Short mmCIF file of N, CA and C in Angstrom, two decimals:
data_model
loop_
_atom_site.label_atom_id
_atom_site.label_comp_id
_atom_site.label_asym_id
_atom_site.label_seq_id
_atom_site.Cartn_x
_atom_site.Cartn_y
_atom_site.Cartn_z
N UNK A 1 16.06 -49.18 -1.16
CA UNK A 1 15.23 -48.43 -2.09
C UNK A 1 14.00 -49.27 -2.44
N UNK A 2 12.84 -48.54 -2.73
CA UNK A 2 11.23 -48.97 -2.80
C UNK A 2 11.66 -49.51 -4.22
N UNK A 3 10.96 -50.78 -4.66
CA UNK A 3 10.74 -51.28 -6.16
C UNK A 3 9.71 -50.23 -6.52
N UNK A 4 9.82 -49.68 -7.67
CA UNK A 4 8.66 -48.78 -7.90
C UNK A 4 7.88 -49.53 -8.33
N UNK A 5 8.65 -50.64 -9.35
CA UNK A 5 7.02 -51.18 -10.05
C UNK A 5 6.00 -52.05 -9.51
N UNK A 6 6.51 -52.70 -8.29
CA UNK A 6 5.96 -53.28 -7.38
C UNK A 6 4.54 -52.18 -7.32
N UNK A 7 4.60 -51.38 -7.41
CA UNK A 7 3.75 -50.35 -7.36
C UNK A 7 2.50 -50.29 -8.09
N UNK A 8 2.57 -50.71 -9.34
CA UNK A 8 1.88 -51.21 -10.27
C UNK A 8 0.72 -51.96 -10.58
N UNK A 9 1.02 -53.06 -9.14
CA UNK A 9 0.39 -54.44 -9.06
C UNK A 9 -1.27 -53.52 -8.71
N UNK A 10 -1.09 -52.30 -8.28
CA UNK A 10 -2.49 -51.84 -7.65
C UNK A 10 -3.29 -50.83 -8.82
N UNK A 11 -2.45 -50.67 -9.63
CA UNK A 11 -2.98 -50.01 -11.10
C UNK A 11 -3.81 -50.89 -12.35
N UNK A 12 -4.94 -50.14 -12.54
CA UNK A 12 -6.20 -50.89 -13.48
C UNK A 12 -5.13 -51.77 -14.51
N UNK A 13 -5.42 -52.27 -15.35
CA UNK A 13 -4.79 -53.24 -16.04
C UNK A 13 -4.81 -52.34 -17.71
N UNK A 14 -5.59 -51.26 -17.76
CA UNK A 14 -5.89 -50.52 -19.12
C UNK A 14 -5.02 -49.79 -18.91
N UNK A 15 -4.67 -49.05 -17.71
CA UNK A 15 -3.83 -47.87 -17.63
C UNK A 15 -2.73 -48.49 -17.22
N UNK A 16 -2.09 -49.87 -17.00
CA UNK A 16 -0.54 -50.11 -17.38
C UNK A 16 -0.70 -50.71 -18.50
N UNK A 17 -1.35 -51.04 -19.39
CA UNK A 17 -1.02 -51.27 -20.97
C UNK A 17 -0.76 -49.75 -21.92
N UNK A 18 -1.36 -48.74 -21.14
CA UNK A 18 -0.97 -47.63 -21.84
C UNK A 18 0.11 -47.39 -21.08
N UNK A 19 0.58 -47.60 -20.31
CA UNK A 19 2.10 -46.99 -19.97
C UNK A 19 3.29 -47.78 -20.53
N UNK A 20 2.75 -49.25 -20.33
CA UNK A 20 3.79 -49.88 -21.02
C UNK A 20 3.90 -49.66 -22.50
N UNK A 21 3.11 -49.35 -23.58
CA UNK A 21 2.71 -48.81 -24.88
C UNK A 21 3.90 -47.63 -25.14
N UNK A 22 3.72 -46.65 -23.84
CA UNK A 22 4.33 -45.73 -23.98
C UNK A 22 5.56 -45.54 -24.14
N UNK A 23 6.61 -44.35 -24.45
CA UNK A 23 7.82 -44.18 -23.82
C UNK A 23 7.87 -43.72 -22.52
N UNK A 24 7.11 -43.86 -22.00
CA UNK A 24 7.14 -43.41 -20.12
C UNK A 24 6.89 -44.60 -19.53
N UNK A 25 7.69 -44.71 -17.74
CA UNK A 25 7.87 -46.14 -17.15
C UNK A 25 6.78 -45.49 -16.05
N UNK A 26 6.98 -46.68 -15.21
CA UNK A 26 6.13 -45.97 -14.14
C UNK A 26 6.38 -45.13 -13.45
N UNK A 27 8.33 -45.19 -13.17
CA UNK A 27 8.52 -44.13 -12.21
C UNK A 27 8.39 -42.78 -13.32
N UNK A 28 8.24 -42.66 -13.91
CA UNK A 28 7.96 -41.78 -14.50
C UNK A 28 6.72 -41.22 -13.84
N UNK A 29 5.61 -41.82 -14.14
CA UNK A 29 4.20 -41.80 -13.86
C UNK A 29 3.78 -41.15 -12.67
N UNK A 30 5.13 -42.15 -11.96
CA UNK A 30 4.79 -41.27 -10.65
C UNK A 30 4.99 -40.42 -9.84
N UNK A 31 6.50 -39.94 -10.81
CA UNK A 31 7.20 -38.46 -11.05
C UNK A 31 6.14 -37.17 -11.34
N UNK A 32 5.56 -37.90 -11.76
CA UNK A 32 4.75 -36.37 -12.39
C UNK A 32 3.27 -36.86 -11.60
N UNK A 33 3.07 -37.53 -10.76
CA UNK A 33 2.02 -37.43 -9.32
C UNK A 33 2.67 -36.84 -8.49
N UNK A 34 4.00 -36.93 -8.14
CA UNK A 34 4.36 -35.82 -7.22
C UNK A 34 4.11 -34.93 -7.49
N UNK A 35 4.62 -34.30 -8.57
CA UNK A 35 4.63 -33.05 -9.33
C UNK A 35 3.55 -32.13 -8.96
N UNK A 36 2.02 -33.09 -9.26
CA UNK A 36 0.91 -32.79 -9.47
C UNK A 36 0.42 -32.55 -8.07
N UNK A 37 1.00 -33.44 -6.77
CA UNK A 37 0.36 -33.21 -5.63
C UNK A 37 1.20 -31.93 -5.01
N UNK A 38 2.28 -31.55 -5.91
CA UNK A 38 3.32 -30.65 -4.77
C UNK A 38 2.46 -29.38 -5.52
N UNK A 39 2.55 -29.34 -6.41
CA UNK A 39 1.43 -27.84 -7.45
C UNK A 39 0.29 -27.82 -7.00
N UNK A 40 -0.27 -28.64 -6.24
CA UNK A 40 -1.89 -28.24 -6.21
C UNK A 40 -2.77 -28.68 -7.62
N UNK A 41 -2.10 -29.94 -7.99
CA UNK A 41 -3.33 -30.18 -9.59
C UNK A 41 -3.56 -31.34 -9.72
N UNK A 42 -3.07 -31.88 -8.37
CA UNK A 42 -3.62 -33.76 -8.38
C UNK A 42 -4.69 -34.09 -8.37
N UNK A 43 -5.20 -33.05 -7.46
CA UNK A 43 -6.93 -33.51 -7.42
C UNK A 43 -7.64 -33.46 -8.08
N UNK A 44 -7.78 -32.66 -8.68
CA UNK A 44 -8.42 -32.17 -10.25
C UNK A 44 -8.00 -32.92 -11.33
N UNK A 45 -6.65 -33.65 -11.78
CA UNK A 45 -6.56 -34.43 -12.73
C UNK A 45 -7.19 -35.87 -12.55
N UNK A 46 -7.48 -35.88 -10.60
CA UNK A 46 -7.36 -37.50 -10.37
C UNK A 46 -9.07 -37.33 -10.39
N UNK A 47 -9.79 -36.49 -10.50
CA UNK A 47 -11.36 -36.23 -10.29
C UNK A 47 -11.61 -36.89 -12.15
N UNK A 48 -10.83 -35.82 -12.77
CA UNK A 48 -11.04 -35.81 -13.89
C UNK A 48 -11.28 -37.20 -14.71
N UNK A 49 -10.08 -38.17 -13.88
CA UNK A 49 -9.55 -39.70 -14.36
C UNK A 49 -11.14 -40.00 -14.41
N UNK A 50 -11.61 -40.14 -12.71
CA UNK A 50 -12.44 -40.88 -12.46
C UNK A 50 -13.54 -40.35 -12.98
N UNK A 51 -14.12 -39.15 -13.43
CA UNK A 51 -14.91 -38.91 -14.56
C UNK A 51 -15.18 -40.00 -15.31
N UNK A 52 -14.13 -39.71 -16.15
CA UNK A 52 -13.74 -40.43 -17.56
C UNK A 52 -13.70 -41.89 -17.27
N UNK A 53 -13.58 -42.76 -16.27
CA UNK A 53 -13.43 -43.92 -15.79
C UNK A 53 -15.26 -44.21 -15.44
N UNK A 54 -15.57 -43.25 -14.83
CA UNK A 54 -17.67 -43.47 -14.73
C UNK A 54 -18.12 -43.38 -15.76
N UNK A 55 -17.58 -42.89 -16.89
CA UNK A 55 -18.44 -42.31 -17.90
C UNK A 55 -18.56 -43.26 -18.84
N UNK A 56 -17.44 -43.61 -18.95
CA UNK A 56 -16.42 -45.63 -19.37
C UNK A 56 -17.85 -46.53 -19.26
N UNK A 57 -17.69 -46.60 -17.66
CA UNK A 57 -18.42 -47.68 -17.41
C UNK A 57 -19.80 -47.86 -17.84
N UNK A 58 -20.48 -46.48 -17.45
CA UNK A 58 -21.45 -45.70 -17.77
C UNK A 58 -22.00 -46.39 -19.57
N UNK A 59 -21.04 -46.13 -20.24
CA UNK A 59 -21.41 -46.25 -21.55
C UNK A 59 -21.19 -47.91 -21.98
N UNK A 60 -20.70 -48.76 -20.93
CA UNK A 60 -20.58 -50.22 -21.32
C UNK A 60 -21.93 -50.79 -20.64
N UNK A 61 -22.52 -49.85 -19.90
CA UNK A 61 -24.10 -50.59 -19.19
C UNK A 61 -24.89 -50.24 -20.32
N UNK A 62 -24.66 -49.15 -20.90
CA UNK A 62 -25.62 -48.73 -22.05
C UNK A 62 -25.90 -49.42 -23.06
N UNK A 63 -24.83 -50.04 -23.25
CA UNK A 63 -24.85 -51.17 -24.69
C UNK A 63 -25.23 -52.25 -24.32
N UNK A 64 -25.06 -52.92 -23.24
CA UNK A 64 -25.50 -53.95 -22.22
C UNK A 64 -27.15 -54.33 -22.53
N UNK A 65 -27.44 -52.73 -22.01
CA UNK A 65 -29.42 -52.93 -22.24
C UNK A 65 -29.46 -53.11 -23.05
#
């Protein structure tokens, strides 16, 4: 059997402090990416991430200038 959390090591460091924060583990996390790729709504949530992840960054150059 796969270590899941081995899995982890490739996840931003903000978004496993919110999981570990959480009551959800990773296999959790990645329970409900299946979920999302078997429904047809992965792409759209994972577009959405990276939105919100440009928009992040976006607003830390802003304060920068």
């Amino acid at each position: 059997m796969a270590k899941i959390n081995n899995t982890s090591s490739y996840m931003d460091e903000t978004k496993k402090t919110i999981i570990k924060e959480s009551n959800y583990t990773y296999r959790d996390a990645l329970e409900v990416s299946a979920y999302l790729i078997e429904t047809g709504n992965f792409e759209r949530f994972y577009k959405q991430m990276q939105i919100h992840d440009l928009q992040k960054e976006l607003d830390e150059m802003d304060k920068e200038e």
